[in-house]
Short mmCIF file of C-alpha atoms in Angstrom, two decimals:
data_model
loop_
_atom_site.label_atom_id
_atom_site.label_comp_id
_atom_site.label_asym_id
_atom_site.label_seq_id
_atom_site.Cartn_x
_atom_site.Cartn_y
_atom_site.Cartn_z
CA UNK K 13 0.00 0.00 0.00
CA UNK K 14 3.04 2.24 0.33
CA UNK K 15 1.93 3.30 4.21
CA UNK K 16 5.64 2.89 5.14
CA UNK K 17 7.21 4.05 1.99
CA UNK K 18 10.25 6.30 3.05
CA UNK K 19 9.94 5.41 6.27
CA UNK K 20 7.07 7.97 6.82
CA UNK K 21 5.54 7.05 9.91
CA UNK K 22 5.58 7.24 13.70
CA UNK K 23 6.24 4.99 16.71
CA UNK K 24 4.25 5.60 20.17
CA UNK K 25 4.92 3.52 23.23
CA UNK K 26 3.69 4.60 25.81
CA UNK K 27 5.25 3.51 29.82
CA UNK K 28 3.63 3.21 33.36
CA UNK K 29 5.26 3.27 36.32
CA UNK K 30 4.08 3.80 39.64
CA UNK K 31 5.67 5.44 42.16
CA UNK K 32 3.43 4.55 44.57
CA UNK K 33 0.48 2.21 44.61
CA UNK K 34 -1.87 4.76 43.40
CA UNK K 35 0.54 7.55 41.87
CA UNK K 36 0.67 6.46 38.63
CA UNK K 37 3.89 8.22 35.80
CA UNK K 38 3.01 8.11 32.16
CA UNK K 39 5.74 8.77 29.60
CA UNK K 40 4.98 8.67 25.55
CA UNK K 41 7.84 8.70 23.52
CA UNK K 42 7.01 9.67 19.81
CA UNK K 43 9.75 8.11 17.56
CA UNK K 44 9.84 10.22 13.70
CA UNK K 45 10.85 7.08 11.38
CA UNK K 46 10.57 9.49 8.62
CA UNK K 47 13.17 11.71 6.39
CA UNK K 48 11.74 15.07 7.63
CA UNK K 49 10.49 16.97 10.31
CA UNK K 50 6.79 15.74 10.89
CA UNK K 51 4.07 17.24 12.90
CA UNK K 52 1.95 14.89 15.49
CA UNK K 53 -1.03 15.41 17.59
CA UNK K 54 -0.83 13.66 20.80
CA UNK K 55 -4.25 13.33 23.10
CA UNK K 56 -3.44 11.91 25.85
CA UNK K 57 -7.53 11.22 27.59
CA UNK K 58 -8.70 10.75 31.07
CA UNK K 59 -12.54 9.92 31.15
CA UNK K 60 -15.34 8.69 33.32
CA UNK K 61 -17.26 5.72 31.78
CA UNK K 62 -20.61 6.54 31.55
CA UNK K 63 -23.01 5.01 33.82
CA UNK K 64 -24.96 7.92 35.37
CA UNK K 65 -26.70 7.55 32.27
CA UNK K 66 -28.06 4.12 32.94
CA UNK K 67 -30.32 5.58 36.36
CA UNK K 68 -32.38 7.98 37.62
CA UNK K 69 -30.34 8.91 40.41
CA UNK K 70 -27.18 8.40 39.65
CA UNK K 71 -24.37 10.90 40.73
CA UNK K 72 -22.64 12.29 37.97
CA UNK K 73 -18.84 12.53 37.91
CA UNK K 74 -16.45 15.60 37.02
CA UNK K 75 -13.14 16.32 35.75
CA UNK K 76 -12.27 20.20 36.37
CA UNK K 77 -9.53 21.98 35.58
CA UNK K 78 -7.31 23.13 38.48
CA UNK K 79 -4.44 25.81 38.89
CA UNK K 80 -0.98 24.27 38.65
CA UNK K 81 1.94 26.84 37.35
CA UNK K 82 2.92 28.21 34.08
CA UNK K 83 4.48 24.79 33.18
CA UNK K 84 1.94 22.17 34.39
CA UNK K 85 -1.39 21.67 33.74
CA UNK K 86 -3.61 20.09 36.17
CA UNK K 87 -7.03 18.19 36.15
CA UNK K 88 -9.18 17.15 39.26
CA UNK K 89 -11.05 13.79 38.34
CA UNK K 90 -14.36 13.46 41.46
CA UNK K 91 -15.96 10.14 41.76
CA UNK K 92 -18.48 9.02 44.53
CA UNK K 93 -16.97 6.02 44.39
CA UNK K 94 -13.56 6.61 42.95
CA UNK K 95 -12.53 9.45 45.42
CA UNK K 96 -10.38 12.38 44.06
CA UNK K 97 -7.36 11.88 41.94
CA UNK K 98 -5.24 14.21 40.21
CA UNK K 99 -3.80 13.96 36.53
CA UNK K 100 -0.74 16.49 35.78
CA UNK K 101 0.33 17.44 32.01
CA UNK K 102 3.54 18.60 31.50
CA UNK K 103 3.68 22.23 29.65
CA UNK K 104 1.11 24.32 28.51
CA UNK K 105 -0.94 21.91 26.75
CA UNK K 106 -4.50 23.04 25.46
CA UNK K 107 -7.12 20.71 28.10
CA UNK K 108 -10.39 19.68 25.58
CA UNK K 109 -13.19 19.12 28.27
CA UNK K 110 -16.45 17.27 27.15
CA UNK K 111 -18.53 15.36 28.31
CA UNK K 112 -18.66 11.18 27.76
CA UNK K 113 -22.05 11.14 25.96
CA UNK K 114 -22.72 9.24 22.71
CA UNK K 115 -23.70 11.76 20.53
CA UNK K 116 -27.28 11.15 19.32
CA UNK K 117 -27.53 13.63 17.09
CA UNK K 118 -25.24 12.30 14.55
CA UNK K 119 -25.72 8.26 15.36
CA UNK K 120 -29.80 8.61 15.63
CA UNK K 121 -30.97 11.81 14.53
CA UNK K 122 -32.17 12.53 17.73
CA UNK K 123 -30.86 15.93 20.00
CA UNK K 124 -28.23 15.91 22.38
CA UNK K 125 -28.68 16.34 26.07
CA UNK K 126 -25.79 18.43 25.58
CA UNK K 127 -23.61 20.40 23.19
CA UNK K 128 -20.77 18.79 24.88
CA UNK K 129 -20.48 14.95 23.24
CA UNK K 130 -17.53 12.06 23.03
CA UNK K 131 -17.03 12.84 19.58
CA UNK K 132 -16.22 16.73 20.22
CA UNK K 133 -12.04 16.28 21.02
CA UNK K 134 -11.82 15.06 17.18
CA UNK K 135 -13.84 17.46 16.15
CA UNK K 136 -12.51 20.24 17.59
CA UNK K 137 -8.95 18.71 16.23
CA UNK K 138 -9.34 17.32 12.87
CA UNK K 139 -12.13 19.64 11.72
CA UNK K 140 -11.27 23.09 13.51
CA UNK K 141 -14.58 23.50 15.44
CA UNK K 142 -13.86 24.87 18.57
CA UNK K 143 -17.38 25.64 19.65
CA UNK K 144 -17.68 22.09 20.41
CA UNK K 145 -15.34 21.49 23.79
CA UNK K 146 -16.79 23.16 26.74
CA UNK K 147 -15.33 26.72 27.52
CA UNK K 148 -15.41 26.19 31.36
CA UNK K 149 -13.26 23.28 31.54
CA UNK K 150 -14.93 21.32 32.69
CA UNK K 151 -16.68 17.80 32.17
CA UNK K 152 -17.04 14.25 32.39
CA UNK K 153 -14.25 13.38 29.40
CA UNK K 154 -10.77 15.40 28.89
CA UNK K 155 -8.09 15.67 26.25
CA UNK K 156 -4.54 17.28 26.29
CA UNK K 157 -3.92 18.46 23.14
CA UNK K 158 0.10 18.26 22.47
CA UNK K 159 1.01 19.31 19.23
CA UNK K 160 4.48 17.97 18.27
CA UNK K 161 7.22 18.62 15.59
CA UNK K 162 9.43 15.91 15.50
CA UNK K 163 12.07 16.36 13.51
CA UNK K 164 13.67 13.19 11.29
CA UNK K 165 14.88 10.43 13.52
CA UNK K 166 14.06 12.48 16.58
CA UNK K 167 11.85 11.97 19.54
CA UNK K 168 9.19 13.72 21.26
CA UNK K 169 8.50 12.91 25.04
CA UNK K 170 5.29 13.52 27.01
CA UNK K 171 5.12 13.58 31.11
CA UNK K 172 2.21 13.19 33.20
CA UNK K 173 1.34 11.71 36.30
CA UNK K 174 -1.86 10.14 37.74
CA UNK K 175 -2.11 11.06 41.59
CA UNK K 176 -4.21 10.89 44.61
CA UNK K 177 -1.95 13.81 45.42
CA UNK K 178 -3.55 17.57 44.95
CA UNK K 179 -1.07 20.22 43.44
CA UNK K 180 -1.20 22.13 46.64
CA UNK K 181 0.60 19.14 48.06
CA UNK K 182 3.08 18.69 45.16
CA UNK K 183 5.74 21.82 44.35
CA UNK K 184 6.48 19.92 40.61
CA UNK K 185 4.84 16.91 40.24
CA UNK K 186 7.54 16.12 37.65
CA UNK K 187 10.93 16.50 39.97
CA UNK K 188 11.29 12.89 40.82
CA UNK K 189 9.77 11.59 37.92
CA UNK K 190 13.02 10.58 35.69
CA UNK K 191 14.32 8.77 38.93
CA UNK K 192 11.20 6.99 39.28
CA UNK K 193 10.97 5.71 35.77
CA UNK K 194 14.66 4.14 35.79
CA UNK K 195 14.15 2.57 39.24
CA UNK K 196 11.04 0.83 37.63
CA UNK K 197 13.04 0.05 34.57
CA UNK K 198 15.92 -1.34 36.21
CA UNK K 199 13.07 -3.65 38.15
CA UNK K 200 10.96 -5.11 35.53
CA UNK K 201 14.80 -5.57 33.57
CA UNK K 202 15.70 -7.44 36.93
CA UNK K 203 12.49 -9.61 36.81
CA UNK K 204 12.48 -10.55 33.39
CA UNK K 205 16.26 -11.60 33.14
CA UNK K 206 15.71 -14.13 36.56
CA UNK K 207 12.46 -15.42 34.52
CA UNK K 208 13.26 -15.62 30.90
#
């Protein structure tokens, strides 16, 4: 088909590690394979599955943005169930809030509960509408938008961290987070070379 002609493509992998039980590191590392600089959108997406839907009374979660620094974006996730946890995105990333609802409109020909549906992050990105994400930040679905230039053979690295942590408790979530990653790396290596 000529998709990997030239080498013109990208590698994602994306790596966990905890550094505690529930303080979860994320790192995805964009790998250009291509001859040129090439751009990338990267939407990293925390959500709520949607079952306030499914009763009456359900309580309806929330993701909210939160103040974090000029370098750090933060997002407060509240769950009856769940608790409060805390996802940081490294740099000043654009934060798509929406909500998690199918949208019925397009699927059924039927009207949205709200302007606000699933579908809204792509298209807000791929088709420029920006009426569609909710101006007060706030919902049951969220997307950080990184836009990347990578240039040929090159890398592009994304940080964030899942965390029952609030950033009034944190000064940078990101200080310990290189250390963290290569003590869980030089574990799992460890583990696998005893097993395999």
């Amino acid at each position: 088909t000529g998709v990997f002609d030239e080498d013109r493509y990208f590698d994602v992998f994306v790596e966990y590690a905890k550094a505690e039980p529930e303080d979860i590191l994320i790192q995805i590392t964009v790998f250009n394979r291509g001859p040129e600089p090439a751009e990338i959108h990267v939407l990293p997406t925390l959500w709520f599955r949607n079952t306030w839907s499914w009763r009456e009374k359900e309580e309806k979660p929330e993701l909210k943005i939160l103040s974090a620094g000029t370098d750090v974006r933060a997002i407060a996730a509240r769950h009856r169930l769940l608790g409060e946890r805390f996802l940081f995105c490294e740099g000043a990333v654009d934060l798509l809030f929406t909500e998690n609802e199918t949208n019925t409109q397009r699927i059924f020909g039927v009207p949205n509960r709200s302007p606000y549906v699933k579908d809204s992050i792509d298209s807000h990105v791929v088709h420029g509408r920006t009426e569609v994400v909710n101006p007060e930040n706030r919902g049951t679905k969220v997307a950080a938008h990184y836009r990347l230039t990578v240039k040929p053979g090159g890398t592009g690295v994304i940080r964030l961290r899942l965390s029952p942590f609030a950033p009034a408790e944190t000064a940078n979530p990101f200080n310990d987070f290189e250390d963290v990653l290569a003590v869980r790396h030089n574990e799992a290596d460890e583990f696998y070379a005893e097993v395999i």
